[in-house]
CSV table of C-alpha atoms in Angstrom, one decimal:
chain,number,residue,atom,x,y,z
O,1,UNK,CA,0.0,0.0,0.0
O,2,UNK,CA,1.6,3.6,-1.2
O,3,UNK,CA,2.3,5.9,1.7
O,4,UNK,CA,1.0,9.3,1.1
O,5,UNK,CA,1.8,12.3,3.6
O,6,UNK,CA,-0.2,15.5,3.4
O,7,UNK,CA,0.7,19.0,4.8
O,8,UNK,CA,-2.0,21.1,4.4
O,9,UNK,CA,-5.6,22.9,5.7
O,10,UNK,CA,-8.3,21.9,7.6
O,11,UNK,CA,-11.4,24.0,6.8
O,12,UNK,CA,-15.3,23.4,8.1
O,13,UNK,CA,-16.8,24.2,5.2
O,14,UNK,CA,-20.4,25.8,4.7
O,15,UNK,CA,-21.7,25.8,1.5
O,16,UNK,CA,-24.0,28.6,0.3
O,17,UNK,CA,-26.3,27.5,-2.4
O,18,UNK,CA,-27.8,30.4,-4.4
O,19,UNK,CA,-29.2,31.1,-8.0
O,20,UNK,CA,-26.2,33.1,-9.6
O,21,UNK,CA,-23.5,35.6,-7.6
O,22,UNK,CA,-24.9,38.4,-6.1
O,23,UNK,CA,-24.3,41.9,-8.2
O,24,UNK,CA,-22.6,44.7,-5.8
O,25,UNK,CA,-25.3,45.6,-3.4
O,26,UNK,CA,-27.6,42.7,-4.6
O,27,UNK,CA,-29.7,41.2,-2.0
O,28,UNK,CA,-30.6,37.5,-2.8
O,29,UNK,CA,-32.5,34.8,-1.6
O,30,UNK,CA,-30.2,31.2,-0.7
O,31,UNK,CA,-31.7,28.1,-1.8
O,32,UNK,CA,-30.3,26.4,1.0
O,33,UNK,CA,-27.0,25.9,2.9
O,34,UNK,CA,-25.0,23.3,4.6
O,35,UNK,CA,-22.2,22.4,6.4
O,36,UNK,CA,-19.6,19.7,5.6
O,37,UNK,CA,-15.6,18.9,6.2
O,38,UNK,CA,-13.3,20.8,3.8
O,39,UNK,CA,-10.0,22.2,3.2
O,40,UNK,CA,-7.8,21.5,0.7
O,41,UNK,CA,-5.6,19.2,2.1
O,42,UNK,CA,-8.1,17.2,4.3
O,43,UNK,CA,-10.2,16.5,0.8
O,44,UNK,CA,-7.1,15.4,-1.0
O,45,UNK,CA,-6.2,13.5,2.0
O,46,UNK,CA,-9.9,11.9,2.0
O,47,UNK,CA,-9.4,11.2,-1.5
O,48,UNK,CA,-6.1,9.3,-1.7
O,49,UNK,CA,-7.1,6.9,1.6
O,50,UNK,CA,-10.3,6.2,-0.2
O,51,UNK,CA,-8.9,5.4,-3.1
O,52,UNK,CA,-6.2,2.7,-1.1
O,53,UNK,CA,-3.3,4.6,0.5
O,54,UNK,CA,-2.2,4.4,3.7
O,55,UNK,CA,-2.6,8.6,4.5
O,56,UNK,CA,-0.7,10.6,7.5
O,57,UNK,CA,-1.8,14.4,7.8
O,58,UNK,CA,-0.1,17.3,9.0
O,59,UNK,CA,-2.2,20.4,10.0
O,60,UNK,CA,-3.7,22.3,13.0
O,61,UNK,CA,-7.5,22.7,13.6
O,62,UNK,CA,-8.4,25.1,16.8
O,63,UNK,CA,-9.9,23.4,19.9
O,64,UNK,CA,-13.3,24.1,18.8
O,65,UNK,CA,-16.4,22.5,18.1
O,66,UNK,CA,-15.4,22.8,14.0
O,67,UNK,CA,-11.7,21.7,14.8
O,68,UNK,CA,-13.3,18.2,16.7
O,69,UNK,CA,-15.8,17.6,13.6
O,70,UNK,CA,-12.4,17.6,11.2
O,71,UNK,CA,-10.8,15.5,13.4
O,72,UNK,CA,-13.9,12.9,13.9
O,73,UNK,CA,-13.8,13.3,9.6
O,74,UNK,CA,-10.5,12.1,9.2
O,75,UNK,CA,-10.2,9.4,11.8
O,76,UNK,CA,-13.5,7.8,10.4
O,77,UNK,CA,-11.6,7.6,6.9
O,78,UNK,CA,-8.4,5.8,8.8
O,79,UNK,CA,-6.0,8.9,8.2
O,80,UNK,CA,-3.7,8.7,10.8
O,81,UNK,CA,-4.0,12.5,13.2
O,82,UNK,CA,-1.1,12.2,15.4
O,83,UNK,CA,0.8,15.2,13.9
O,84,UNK,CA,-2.4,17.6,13.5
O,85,UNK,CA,-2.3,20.4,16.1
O,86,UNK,CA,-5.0,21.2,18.5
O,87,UNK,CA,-4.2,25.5,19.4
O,88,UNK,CA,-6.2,26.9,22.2
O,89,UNK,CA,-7.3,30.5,21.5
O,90,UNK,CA,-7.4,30.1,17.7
O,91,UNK,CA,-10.5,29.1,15.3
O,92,UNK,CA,-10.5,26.3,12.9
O,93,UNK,CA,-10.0,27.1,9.3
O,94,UNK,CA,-13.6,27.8,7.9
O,95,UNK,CA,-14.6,27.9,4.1
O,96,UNK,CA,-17.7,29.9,2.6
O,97,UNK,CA,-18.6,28.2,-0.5
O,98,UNK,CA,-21.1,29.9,-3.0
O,99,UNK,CA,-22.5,26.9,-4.9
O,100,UNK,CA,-24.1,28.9,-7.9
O,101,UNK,CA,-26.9,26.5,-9.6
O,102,UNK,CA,-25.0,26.0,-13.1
O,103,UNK,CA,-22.5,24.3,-10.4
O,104,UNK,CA,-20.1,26.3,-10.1
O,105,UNK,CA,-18.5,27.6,-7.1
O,106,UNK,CA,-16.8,30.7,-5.6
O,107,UNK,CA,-14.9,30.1,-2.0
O,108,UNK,CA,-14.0,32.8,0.7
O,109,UNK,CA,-11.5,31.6,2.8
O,110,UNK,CA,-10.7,31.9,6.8
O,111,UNK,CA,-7.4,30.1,7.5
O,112,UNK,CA,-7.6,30.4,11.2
O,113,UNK,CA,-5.6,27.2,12.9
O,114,UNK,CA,-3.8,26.6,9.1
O,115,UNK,CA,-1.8,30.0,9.1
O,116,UNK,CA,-0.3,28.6,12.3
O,117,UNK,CA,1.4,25.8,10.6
O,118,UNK,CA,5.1,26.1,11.0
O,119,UNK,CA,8.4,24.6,10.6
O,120,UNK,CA,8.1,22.8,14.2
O,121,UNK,CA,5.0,20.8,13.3
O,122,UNK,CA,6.7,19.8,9.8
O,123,UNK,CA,9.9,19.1,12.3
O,124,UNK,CA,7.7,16.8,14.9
O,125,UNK,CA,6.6,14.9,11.6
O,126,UNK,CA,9.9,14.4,9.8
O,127,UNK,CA,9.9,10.7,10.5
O,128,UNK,CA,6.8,10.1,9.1
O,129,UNK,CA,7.6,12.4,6.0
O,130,UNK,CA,10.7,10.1,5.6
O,131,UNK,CA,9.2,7.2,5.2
O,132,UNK,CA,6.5,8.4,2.9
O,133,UNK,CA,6.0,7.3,-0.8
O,134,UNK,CA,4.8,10.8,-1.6
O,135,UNK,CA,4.6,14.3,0.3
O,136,UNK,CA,1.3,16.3,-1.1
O,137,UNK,CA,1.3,19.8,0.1
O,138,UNK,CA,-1.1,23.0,-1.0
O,139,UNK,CA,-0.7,26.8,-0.3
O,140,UNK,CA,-3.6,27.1,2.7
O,141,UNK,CA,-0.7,26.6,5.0
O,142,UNK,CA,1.9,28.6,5.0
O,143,UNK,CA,4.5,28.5,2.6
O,144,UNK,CA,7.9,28.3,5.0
O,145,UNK,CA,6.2,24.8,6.1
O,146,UNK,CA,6.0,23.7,2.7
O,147,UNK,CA,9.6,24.3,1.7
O,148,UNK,CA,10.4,22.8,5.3
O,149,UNK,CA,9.0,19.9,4.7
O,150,UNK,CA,10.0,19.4,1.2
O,151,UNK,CA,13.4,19.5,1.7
O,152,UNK,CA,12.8,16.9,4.2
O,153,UNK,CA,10.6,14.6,1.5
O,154,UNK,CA,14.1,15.2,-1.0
O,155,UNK,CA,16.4,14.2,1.6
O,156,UNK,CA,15.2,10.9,1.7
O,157,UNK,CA,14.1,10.9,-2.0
O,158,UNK,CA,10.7,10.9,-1.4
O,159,UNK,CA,8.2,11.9,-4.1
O,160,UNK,CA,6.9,15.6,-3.5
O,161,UNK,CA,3.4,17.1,-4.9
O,162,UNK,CA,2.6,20.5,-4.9
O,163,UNK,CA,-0.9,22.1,-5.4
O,164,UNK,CA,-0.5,25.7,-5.7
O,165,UNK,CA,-3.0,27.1,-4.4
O,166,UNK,CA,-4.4,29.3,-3.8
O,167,UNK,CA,-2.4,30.7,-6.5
O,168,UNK,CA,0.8,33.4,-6.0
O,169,UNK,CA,3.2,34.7,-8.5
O,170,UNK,CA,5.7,34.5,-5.6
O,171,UNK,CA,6.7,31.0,-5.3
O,172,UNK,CA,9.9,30.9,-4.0
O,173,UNK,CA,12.7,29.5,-6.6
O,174,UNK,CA,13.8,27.0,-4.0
O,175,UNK,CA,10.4,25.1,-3.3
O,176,UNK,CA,10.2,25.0,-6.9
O,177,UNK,CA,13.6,23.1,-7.5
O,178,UNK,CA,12.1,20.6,-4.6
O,179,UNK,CA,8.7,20.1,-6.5
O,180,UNK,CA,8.9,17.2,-8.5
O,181,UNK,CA,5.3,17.3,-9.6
O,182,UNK,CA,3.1,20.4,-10.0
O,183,UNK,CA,-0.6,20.4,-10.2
O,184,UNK,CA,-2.1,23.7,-10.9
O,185,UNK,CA,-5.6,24.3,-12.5
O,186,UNK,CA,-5.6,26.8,-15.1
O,187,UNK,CA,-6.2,29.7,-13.4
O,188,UNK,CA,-3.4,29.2,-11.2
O,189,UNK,CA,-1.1,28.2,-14.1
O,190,UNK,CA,-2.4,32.0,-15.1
O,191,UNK,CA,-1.6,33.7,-11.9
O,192,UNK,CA,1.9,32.1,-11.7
O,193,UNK,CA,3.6,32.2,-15.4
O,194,UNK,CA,1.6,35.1,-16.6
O,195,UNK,CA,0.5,33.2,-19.8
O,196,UNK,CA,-3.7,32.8,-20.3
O,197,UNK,CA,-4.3,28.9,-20.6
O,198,UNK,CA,-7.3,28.7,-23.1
O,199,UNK,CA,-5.7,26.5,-25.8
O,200,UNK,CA,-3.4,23.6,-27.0
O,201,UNK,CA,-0.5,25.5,-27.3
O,202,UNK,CA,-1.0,28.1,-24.0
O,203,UNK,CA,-1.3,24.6,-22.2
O,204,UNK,CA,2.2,24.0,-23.6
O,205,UNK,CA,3.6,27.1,-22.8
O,206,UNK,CA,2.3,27.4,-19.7
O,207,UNK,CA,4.1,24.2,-18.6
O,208,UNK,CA,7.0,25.1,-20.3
O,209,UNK,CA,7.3,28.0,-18.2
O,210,UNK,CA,6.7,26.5,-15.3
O,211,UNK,CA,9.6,23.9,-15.7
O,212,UNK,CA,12.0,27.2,-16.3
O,213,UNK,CA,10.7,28.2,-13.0
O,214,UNK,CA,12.1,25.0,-11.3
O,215,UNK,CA,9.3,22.5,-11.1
O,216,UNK,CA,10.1,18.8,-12.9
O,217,UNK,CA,7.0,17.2,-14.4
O,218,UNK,CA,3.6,19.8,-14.7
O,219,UNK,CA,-0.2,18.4,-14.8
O,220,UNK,CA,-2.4,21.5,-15.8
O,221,UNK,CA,-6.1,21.1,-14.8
O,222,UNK,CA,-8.7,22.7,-17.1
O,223,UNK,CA,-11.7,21.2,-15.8
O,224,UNK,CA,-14.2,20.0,-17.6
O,225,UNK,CA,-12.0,20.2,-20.9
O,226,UNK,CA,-9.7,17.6,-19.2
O,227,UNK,CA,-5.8,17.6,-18.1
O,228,UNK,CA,-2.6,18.9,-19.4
O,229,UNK,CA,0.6,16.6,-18.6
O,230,UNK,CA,4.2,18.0,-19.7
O,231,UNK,CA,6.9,15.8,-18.2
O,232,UNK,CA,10.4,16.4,-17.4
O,233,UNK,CA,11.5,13.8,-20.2
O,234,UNK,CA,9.7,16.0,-22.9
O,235,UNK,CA,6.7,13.3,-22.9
O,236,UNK,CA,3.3,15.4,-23.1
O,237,UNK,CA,-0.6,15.1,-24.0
O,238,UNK,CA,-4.2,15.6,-22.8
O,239,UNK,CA,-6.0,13.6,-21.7
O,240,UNK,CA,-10.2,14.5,-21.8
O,241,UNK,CA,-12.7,14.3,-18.9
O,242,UNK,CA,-15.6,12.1,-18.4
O,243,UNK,CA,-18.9,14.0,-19.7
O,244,UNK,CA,-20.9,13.6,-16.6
O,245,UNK,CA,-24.1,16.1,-15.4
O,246,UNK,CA,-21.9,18.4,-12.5
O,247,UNK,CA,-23.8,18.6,-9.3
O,248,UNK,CA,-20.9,20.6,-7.5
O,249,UNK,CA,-17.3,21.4,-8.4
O,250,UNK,CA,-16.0,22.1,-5.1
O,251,UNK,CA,-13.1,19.0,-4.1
O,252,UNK,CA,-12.7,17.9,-7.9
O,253,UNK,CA,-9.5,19.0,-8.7
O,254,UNK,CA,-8.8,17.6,-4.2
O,255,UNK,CA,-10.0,14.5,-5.9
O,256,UNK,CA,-7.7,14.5,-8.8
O,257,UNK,CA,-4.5,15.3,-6.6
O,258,UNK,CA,-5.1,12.8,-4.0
O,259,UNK,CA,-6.6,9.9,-6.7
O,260,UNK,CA,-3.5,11.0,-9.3
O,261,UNK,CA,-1.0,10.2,-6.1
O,262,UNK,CA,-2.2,6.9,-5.5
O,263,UNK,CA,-1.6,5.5,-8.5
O,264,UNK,CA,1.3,7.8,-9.9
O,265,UNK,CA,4.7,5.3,-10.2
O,266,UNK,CA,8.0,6.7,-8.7
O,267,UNK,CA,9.4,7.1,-12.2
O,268,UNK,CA,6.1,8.6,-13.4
O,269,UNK,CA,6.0,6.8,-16.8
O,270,UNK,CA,2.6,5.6,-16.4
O,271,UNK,CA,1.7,9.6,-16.1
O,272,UNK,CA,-1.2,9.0,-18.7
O,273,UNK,CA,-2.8,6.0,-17.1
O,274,UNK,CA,-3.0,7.8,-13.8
O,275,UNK,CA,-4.5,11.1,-15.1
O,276,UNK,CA,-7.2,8.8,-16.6
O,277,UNK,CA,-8.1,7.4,-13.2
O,278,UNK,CA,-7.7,10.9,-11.4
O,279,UNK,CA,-10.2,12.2,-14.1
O,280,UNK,CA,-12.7,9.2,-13.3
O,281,UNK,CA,-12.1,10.1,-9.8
O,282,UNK,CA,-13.0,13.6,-10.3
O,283,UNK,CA,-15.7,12.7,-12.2
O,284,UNK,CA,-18.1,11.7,-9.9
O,285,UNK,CA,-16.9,14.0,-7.5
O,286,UNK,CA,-18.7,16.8,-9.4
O,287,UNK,CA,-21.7,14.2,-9.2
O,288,UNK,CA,-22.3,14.8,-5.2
O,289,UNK,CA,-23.0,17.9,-3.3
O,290,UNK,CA,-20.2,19.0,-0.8
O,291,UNK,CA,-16.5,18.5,-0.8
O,292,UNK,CA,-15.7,14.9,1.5
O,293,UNK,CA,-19.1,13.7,1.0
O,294,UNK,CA,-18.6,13.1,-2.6
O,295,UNK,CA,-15.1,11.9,-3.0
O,296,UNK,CA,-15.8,8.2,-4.1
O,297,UNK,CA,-14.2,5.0,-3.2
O,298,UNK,CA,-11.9,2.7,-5.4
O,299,UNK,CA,-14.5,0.4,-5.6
O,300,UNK,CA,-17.0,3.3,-6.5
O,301,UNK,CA,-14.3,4.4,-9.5
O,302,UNK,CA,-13.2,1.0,-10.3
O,303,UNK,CA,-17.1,0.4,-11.7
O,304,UNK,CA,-17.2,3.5,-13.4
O,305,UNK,CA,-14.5,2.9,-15.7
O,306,UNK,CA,-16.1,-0.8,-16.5
């Protein structure tokens, strides 16, 4: 079974449904609202241990009501807590999610507990980084963690996976040059190499650019169109998504990260094959309402590829 670290947020996510995004000074009705687990790392987390790793989280949740519902989340999937902070005086990362009814989504949010991540939790965790397959870390905690515990992952030539985001056109050089896999959606690609991703050859250049900037192997996102891959070999393509009826976006690209990482070899040559699942994956993510609630299971993706 692939070992799979994350670093990352722990959000309490309430999800806002309404008929289209209010104009400036617009006062509209909701359709309804819930509450569910969320954050960025916790779904891709969710996602890879459903979909058959063995999944160890680093984070920090406040010693709240919200902060003991993440936990209880988590634990009920099998990830293993142990190196996720409790802080007194501090609020759990919260999410507001605007879940438009064409499905897609706007997010707001909080990082409470997550901005107190910090190079002594990523130090308490080392051994367990170590001895990792992979090391999956996103920019909802802060980014002198990240580089911490990447040079850590490296040391010990573990696999590291960076989401970035939410998107900054200041990624440092360094955590770059650690990042052997980069998994931005298009938007972010946008935000961090300046070039507009809306075609074949944008994708290209996007990735191109982001390989001058220090990261190895790029997978670009562009949801419902599919995913980019530009490797550090010079092997590229796209590979299409699944046509499905989208419910909710929110957790699909989660999905992809954490169902991509379970399935991605250490020499990445069968890149193509595990974007394929990580798009089936996502797939019927965008079928549920909610983030955690609608990443599936192995068996669940397993029968909808036939």
């Amino acid at each position: 079974m692939k070992k799979i670290t994350v670093l990352g947020s722990l959000n309490a996510d309430t999800i806002l449904h309404i008929p289209h995004l209010p104009q400036q000074g617009e006062t509209l009705a909701m359709d309804d609202a819930s509450t569910a687990p969320g954050g960025k790392g916790a779904n891709q987390a969710v996602a890879a241990k459903r979909l058959g790793a063995d999944v160890n989280f680093i984070g920090a949740v406040g010693d709240d009501q919200n902060g003991q519902l993440l936990l209880d989340a988590l634990q009920a999937d099998g990830i293993d807590t142990a190196h996720v902070a409790e802080l007194s005086g501090v609020a759990t990362g919260a999410a507001y999610i605007m879940l438009e009814a064409d499905s897609n989504n706007t997010i707001l949010i909080l990082g409470g507990a997550n901005r107190q991540v910090n190079e002594s939790n990523v130090a308490a965790a080392d051994a367990t980084i170590k001895a990792s397959d992979v090391l999956i870390a996103q920019f909802e905690t802060p980014m002198v963690a990240t580089l911490s515990a990447f040079k850590a992952a490296k040391a010990a030539d573990v696999m590291t996976v960076l989401n970035p985001a939410p998107a900054t056109k200041d990624i440092p050089a360094e955590l770059l040059a650690l990042t052997d896999l980069v998994v931005p959606n298009e938007t972010e690609a946008e935000i961090i190499t300046g070039i507009p991703v809306t075609d074949d050859l944008s994708m290209e250049s996007a990735a191109k650019r982001l390989q001058e900037m220090g990261a190895k192997n790029v997978i670009i996102t562009v949801g419902e169109r599919g995913s980019y891959f530009h490797m550090a070999d010079g092997e590229n393509g796209f590979v299409p998504a699944l046509k499905v009826k989208a419910v909710d976006t929110t957790a699909a690209g989660d999905t992809f990260i954490g169902a991509l990482t379970t399935k991605l070899d250490a020499d990445m040559r069968n890149v193509e094959d595990a974007v394929r699942f990580a798009n089936a994956a996502a797939a019927i993510t965008v079928q549920g309402a909610g983030a955690q609630p609608s990443i599936p299971t192995l068996d669940q993706v397993n029968a909808s590829r036939g």
